[in-house]
PDB file of C-alpha atoms and ligand atoms in Angstrom:
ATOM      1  CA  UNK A   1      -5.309  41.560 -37.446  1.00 40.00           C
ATOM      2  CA  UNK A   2      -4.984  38.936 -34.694  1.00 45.00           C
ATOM      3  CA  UNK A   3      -0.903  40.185 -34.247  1.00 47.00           C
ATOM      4  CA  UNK A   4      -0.200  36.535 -34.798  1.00 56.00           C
ATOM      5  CA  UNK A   5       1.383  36.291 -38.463  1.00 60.00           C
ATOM      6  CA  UNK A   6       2.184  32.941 -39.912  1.00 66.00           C
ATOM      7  CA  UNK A   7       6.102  32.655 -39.820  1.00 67.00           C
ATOM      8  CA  UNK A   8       7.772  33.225 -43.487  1.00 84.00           C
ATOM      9  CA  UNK A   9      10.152  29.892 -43.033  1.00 95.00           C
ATOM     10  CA  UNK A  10       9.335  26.240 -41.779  1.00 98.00           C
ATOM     11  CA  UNK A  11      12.603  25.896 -39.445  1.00 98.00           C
ATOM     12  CA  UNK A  12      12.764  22.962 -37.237  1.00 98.00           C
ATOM     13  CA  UNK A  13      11.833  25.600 -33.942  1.00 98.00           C
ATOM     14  CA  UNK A  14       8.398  25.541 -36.419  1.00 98.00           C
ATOM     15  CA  UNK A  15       8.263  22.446 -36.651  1.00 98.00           C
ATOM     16  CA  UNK A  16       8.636  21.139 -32.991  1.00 98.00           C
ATOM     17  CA  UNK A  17       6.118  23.716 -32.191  1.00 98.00           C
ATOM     18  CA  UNK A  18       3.673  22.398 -34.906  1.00 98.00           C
ATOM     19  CA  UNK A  19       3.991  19.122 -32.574  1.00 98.00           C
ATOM     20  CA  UNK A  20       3.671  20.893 -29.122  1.00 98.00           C
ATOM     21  CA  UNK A  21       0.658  22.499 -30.631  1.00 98.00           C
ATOM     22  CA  UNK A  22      -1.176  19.111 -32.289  1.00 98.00           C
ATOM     23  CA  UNK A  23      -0.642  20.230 -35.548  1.00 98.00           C
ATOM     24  CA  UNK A  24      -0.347  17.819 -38.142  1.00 98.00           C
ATOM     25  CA  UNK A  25       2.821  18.162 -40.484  1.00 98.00           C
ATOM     26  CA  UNK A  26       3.060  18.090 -44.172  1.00 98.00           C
ATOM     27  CA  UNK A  27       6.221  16.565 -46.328  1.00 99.00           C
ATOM     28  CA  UNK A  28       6.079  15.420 -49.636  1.00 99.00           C
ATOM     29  CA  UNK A  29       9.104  14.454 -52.322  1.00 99.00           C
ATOM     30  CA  UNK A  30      10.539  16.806 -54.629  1.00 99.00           C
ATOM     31  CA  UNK A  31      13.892  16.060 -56.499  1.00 99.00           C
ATOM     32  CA  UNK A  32      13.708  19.345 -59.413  1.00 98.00           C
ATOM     33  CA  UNK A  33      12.939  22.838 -59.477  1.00 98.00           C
ATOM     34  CA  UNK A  34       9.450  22.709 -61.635  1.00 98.00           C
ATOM     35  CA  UNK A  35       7.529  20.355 -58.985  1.00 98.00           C
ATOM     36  CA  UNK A  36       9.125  21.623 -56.092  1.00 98.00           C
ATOM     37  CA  UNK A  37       8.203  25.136 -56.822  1.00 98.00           C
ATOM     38  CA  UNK A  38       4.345  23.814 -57.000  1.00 98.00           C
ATOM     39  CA  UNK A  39       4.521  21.900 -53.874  1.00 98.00           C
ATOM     40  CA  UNK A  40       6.071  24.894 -52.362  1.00 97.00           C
ATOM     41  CA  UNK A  41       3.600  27.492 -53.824  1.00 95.00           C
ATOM     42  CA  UNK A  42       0.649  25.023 -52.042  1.00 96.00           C
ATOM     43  CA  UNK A  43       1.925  26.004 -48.379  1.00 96.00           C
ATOM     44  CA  UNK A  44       3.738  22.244 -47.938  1.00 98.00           C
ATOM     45  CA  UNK A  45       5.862  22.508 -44.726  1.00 98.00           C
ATOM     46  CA  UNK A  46       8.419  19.899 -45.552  1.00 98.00           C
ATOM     47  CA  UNK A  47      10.288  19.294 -48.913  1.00 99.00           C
ATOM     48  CA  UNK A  48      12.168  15.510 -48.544  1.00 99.00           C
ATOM     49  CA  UNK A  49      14.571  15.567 -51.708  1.00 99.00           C
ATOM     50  CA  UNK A  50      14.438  11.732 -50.895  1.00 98.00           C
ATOM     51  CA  UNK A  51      16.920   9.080 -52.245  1.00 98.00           C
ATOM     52  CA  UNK A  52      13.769   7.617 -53.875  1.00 98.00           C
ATOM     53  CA  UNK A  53      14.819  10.110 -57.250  1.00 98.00           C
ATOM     54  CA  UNK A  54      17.030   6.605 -57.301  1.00 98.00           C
ATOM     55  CA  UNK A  55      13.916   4.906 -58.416  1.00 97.00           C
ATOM     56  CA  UNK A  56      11.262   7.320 -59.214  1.00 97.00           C
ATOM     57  CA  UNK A  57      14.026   9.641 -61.690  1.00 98.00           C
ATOM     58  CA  UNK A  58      16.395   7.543 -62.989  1.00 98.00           C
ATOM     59  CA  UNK A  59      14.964   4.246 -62.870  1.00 97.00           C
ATOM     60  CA  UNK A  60      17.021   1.757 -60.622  1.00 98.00           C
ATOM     61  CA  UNK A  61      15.111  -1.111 -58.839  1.00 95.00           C
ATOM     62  CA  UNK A  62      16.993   0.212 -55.634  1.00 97.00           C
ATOM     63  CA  UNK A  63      18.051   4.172 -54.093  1.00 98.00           C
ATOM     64  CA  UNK A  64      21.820   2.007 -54.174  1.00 98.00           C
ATOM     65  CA  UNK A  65      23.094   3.439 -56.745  1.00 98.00           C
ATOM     66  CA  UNK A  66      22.205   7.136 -56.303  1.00 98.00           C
ATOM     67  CA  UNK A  67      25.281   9.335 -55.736  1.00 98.00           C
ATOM     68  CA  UNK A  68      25.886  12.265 -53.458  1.00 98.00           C
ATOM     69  CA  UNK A  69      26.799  14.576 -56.526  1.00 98.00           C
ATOM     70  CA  UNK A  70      23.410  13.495 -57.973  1.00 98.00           C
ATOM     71  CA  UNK A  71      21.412  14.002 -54.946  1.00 99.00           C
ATOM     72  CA  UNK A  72      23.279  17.482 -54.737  1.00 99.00           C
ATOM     73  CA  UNK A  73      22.483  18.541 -57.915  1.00 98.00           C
ATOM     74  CA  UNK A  74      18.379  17.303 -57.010  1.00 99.00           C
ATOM     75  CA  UNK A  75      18.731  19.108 -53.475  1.00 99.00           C
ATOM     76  CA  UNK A  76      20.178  22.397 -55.262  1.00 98.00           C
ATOM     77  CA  UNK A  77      17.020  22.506 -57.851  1.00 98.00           C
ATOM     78  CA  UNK A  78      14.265  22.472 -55.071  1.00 98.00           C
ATOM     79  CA  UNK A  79      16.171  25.170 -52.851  1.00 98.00           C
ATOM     80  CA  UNK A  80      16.491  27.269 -56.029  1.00 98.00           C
ATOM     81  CA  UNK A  81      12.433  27.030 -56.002  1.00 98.00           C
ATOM     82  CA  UNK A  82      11.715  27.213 -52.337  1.00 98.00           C
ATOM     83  CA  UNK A  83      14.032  30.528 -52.873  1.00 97.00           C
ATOM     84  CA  UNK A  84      11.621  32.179 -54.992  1.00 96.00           C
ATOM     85  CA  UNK A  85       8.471  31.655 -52.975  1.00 95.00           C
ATOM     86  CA  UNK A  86      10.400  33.130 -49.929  1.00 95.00           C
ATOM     87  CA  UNK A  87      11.221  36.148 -51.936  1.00 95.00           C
ATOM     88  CA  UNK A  88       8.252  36.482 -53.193  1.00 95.00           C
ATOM     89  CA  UNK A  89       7.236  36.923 -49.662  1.00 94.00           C
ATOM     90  CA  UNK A  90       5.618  34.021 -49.066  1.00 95.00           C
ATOM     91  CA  UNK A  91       6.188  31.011 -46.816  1.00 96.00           C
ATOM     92  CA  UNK A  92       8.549  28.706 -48.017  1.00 97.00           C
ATOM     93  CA  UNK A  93       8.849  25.132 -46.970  1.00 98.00           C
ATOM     94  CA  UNK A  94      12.252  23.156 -45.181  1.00 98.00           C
ATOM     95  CA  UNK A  95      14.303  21.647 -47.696  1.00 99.00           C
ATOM     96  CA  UNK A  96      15.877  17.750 -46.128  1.00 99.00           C
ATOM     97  CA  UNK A  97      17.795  16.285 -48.116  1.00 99.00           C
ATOM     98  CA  UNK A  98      18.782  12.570 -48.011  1.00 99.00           C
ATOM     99  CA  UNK A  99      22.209  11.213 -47.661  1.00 98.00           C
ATOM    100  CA  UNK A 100      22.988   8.031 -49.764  1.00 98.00           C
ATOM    101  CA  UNK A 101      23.853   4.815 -49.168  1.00 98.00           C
ATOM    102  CA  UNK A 102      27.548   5.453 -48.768  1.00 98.00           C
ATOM    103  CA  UNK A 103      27.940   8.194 -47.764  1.00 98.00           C
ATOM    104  CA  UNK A 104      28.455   7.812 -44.120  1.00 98.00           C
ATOM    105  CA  UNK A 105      27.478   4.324 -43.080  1.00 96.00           C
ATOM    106  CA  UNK A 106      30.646   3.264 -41.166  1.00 92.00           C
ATOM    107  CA  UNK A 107      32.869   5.950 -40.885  1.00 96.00           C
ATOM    108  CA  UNK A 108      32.447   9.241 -38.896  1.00 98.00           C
ATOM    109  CA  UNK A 109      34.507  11.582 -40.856  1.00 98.00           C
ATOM    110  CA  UNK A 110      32.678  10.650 -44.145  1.00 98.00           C
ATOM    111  CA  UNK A 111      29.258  11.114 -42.706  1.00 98.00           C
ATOM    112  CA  UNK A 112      30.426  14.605 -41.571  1.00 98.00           C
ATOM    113  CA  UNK A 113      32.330  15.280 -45.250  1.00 98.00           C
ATOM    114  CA  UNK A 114      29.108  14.514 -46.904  1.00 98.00           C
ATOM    115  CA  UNK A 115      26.717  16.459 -44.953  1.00 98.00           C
ATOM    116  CA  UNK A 116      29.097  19.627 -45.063  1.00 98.00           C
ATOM    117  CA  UNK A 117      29.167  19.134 -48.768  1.00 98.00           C
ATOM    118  CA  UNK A 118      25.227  18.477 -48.585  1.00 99.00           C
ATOM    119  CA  UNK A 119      24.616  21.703 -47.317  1.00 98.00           C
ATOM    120  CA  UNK A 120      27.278  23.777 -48.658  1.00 98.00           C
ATOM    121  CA  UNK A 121      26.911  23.158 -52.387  1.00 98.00           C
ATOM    122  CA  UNK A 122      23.003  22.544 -52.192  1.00 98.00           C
ATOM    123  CA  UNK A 123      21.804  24.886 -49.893  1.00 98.00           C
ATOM    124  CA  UNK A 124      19.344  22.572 -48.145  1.00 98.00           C
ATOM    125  CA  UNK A 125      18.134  23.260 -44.863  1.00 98.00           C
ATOM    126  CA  UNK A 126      19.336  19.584 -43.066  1.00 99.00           C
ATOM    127  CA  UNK A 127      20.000  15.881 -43.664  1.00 99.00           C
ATOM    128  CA  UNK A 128      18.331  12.402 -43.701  1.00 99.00           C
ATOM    129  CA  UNK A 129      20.034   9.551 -42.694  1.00 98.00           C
ATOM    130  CA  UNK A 130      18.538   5.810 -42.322  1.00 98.00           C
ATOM    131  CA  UNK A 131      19.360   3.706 -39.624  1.00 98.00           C
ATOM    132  CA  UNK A 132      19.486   3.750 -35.465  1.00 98.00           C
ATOM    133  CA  UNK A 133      22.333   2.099 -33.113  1.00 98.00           C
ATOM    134  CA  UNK A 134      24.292   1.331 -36.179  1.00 97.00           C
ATOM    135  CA  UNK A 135      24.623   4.806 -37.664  1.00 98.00           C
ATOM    136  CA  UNK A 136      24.562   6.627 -34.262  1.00 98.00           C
ATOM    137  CA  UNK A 137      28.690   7.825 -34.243  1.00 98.00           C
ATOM    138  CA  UNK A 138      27.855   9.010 -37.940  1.00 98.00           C
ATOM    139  CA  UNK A 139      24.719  11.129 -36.864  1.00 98.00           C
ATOM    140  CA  UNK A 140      26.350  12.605 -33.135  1.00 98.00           C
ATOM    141  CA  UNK A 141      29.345  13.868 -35.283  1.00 98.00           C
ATOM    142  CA  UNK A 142      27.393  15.632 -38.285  1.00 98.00           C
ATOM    143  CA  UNK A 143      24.858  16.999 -35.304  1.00 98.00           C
ATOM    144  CA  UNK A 144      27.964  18.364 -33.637  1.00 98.00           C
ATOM    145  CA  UNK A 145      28.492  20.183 -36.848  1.00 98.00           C
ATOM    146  CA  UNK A 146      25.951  22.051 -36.239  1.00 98.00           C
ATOM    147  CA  UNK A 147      23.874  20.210 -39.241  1.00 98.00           C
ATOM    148  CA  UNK A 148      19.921  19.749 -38.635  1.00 98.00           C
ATOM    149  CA  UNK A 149      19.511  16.063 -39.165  1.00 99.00           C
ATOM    150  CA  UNK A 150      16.154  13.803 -39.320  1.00 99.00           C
ATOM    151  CA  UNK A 151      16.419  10.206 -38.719  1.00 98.00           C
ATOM    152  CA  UNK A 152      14.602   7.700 -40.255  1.00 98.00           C
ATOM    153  CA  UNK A 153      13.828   4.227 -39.034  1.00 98.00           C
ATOM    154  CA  UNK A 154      11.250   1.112 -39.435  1.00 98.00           C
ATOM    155  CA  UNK A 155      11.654  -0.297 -43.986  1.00 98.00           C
ATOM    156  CA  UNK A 156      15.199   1.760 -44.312  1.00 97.00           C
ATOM    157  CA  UNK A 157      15.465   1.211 -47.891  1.00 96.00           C
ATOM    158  CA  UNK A 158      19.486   1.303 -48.165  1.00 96.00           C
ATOM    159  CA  UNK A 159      19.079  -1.674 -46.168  1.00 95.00           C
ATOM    160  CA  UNK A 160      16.970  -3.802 -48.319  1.00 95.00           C
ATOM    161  CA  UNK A 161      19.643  -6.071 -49.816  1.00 95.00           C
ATOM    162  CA  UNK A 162      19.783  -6.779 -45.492  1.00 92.00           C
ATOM    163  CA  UNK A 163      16.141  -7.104 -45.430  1.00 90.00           C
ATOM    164  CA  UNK A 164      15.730  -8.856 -48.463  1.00 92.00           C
ATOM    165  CA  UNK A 165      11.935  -7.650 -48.962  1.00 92.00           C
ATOM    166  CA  UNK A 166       9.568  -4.507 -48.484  1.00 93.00           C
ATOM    167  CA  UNK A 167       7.174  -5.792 -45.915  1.00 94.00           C
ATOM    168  CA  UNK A 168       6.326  -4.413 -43.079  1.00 97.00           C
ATOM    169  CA  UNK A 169       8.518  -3.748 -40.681  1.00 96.00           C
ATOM    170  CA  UNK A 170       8.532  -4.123 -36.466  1.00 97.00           C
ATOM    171  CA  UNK A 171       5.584  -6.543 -36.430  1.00 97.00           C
ATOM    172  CA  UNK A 172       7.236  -8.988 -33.751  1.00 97.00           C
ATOM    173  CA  UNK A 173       7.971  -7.575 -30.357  1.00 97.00           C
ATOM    174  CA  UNK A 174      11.877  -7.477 -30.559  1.00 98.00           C
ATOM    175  CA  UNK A 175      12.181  -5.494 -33.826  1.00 97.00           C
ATOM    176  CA  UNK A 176       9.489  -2.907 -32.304  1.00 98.00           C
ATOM    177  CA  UNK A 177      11.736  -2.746 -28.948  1.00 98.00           C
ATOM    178  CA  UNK A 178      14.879  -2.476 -31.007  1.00 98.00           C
ATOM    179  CA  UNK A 179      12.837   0.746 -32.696  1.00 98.00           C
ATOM    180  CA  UNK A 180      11.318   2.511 -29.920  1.00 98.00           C
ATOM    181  CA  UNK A 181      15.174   2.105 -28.710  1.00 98.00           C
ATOM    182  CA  UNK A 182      16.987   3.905 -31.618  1.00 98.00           C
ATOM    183  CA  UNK A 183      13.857   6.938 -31.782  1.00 98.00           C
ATOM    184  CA  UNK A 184      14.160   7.248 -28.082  1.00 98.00           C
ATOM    185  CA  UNK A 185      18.234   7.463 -28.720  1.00 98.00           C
ATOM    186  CA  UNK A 186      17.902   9.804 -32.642  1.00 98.00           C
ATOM    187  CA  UNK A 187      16.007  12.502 -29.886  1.00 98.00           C
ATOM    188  CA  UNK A 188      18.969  12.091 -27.561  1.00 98.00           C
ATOM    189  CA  UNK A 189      21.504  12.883 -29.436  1.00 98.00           C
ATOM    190  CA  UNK A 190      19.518  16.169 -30.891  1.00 98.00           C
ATOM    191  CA  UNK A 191      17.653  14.917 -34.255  1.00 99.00           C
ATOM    192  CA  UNK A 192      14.909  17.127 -34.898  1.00 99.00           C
ATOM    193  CA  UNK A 193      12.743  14.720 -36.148  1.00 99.00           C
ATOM    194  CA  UNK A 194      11.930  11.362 -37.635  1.00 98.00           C
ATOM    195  CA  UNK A 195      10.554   9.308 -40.232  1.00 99.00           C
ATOM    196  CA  UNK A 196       8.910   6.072 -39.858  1.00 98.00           C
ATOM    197  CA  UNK A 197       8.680   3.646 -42.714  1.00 98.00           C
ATOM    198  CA  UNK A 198       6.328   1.464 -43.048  1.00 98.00           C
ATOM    199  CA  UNK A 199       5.592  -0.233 -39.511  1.00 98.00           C
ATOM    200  CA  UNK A 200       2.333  -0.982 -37.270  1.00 98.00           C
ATOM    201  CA  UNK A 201       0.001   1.665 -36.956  1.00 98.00           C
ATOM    202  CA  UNK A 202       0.021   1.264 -33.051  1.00 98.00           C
ATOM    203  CA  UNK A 203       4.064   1.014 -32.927  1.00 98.00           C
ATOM    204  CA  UNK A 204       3.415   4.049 -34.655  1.00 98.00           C
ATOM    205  CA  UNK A 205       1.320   6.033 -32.512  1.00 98.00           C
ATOM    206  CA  UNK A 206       3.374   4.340 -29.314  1.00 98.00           C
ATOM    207  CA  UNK A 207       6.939   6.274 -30.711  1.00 98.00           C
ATOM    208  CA  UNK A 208       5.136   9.362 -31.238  1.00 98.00           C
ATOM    209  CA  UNK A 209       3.716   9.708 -28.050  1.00 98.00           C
ATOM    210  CA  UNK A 210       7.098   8.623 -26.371  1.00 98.00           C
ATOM    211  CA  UNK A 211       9.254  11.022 -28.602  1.00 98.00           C
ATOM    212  CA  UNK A 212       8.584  14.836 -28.026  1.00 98.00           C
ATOM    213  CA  UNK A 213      10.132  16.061 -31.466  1.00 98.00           C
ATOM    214  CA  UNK A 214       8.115  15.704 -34.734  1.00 98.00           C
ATOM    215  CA  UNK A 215       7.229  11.781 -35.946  1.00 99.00           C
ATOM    216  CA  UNK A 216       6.488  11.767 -39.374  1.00 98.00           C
ATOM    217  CA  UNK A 217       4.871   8.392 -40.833  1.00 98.00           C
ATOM    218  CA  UNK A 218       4.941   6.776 -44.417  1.00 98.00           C
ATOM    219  CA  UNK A 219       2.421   3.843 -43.801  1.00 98.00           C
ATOM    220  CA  UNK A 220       2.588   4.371 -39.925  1.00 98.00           C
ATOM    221  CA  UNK A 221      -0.880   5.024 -39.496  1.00 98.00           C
ATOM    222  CA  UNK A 222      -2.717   8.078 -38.660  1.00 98.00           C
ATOM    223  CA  UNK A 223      -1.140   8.445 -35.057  1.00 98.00           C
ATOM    224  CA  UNK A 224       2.024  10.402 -35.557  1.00 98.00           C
ATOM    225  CA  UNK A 225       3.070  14.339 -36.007  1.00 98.00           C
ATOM    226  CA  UNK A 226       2.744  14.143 -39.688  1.00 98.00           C
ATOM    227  CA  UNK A 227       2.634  12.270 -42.880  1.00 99.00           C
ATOM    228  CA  UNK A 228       4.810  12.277 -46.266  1.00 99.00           C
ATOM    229  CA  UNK A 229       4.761  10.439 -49.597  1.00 98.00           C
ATOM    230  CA  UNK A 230       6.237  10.379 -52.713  1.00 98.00           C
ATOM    231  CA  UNK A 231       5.118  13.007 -54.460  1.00 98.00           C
ATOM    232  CA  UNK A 232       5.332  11.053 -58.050  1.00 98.00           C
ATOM    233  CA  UNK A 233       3.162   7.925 -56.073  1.00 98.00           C
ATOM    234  CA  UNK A 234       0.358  10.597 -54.629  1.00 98.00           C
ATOM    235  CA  UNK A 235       0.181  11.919 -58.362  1.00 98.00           C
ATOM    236  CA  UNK A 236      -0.054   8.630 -60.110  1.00 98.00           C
ATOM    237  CA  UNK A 237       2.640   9.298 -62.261  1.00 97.00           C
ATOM    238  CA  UNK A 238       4.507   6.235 -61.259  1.00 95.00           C
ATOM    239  CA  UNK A 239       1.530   3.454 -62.515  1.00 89.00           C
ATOM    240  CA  UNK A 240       2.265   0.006 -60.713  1.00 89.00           C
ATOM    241  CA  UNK A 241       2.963   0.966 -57.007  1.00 91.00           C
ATOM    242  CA  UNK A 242      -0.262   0.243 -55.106  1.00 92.00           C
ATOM    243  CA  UNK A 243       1.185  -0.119 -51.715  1.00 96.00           C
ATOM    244  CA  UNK A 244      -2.028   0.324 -48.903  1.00 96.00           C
ATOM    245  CA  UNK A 245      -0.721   3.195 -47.425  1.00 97.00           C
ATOM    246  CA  UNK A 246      -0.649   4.827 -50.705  1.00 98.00           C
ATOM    247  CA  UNK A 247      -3.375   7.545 -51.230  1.00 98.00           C
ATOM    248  CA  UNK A 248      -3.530   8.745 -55.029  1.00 97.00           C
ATOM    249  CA  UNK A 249      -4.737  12.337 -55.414  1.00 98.00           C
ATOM    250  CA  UNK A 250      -4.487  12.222 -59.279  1.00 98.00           C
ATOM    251  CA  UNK A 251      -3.806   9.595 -62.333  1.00 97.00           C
ATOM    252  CA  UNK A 252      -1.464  11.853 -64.490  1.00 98.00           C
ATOM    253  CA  UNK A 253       0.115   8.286 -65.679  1.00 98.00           C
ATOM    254  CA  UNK A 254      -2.889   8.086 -68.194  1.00 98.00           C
ATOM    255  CA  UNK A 255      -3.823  11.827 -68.009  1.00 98.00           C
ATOM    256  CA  UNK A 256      -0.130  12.879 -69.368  1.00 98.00           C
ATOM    257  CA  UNK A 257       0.087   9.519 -71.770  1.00 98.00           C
ATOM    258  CA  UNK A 258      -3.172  11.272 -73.696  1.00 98.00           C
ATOM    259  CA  UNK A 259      -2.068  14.230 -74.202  1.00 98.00           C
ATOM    260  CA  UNK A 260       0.966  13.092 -75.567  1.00 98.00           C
ATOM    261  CA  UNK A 261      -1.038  11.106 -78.071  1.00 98.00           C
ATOM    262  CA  UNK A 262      -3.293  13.731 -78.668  1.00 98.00           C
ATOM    263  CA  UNK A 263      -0.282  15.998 -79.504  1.00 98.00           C
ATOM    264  CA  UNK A 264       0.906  12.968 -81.935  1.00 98.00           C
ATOM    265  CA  UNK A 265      -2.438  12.828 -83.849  1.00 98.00           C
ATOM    266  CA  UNK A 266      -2.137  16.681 -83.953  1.00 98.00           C
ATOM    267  CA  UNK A 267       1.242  16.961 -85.569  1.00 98.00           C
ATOM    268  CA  UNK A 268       0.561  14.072 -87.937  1.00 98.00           C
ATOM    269  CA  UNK A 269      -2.493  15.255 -89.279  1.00 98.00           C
ATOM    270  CA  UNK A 270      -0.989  18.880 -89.798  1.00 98.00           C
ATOM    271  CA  UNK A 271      -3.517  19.826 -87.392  1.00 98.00           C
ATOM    272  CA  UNK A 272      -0.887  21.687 -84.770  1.00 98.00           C
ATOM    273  CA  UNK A 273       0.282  24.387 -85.692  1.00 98.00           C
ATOM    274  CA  UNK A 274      -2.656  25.701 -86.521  1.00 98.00           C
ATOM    275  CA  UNK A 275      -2.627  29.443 -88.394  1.00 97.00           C
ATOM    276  CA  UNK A 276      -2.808  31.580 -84.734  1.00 98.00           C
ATOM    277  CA  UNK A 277       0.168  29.156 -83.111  1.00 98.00           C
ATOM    278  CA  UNK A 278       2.842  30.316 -86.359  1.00 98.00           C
ATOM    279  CA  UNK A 279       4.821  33.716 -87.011  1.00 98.00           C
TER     280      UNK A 279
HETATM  281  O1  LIG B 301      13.607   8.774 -50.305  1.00 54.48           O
HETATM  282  C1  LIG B 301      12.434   8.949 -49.939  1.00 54.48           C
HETATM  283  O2  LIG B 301      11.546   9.297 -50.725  1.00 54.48           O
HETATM  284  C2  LIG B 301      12.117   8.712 -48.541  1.00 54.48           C
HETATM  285  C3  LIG B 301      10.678   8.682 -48.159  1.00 54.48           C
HETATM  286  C4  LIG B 301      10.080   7.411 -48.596  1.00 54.48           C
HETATM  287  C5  LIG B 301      10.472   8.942 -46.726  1.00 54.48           C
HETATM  288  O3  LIG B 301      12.994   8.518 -47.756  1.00 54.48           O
END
């Protein structure tokens, strides 16, 4: 025994020390108890119950339309799971859940009403909210709460409708000042970390080595604290997303899309149930 155990919980203390210490942080998507007991079971360090379950779950073009009673009732199924690997005794992942799109975007007092009710009826660990300058009153008065939040700048999907596209974002010189501005302000006020969407691999690496709590990149190159995906994308289940960052550890698209036609041919040719699957 070395007498240096691996702590049972991924707090954000963990997590900032996982960055003082150069190691590289895990986060993946998880919106239901089944997948996010598996992706805790594996030893991930971050579960992001993402505004993505917009898309990826119930099928809008856009995470508009997603509700805060729906992205409760996704944030309460993964800490149900996350629950059972800690009592289990093993470690369990932190749970961030994302705040929709109107759900504090303008107004102080709703951004704190949401993020009460966020972590009160979900049990989640802390908050996601998109946005920098704009969003900064919402953020300072649900961190004076006392609520863990994680920032999230660069493609900001709530804002697409203002962006009109999914391109890359910060390629010209002012949009990467105006970013490095609003991560340099999210540490000030006391976020414990940030995601960057989808900008320069060298603005990238640049914010992380100016920002001294935990960077965590989807398509911002290899440079910062930590990587995440959506977990759905990384499986293949969803079938025509091919963005570049995208790695794809499995095709379950065709893989589950077999077996359900296997299963067909087996149930119309009497073959299932066979004589040892019946009473
Ligand atoms: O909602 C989500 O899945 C996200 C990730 C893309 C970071 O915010």
């Amino acid at each position: 025994m070395s007498g240096k155990s691996k702590p049972t919980k991924v707090t954000t203390h963990v997590l900032q020390k996982m960055k003082n210490n150069g190691e590289k942080i895990s986060m993946l998507t998880a919106y239901d108890w089944s997948m996010a007991r598996i992706l805790s079971d594996a030893g991930l360090d971050i579960i992001l119950v993402g505004d993505s379950a917009s898309n990826v779950i119930a099928g809008h073009q856009t995470t508009l339309p997603i509700t805060l009673d729906q992205m409760i009732y996704h944030a309460s199924s993964v800490v149900r799971a996350v629950r059972l690997t800690e009592a289990e005794g093993k470690r369990r992942p932190l749970v961030v859940a994302d705040l929709p799109f109107g759900t504090y975007q303008g107004n102080t007092r709703k951004a704190l009403k949401s993020a009460i009710r966020m972590m009160k009826e979900s049990g989640a660990h802390a908050v996601k909210l998109e946005g920098g300058a704009e969003v900064k009153g919402s953020i300072s008065r649900v961190l004076k709460a006392g609520v863990p939040v994680m920032g999230h700048l660069g493609l900001i999907p709530q804002s697409i409708y203002k962006f009109g596209t999914y391109t890359v974002r910060a390629k010209k010189e002012e949009e990467a000042e105006r970013l490095i501005n609003d991560a340099l302000m999210l540490e000030k006020i006391g976020c414990f970390g940030i995601v960057l969407e989808k900008i320069p691999a060298e603005l990238g690496k640049k914010v992380a080595e100016q920002l001294s709590i935990p960077v965590i990149g989807i398509g911002a190159g290899p440079h910062v604290d930590g990587q995440v995906l959506v977990t759905h994308d990384l499986l293949g289940i969803t079938k025509d997303f091919h963005p570049r960052f995208l790695r794809r550890y499995l095709n379950l698209y065709d893989d589950i899309k077999g077996a359900v036609s296997n299963y067909i041919e087996d149930v119309k040719s009497t073959d299932f149930p066979n004589e040892k699957e019946q009473y």
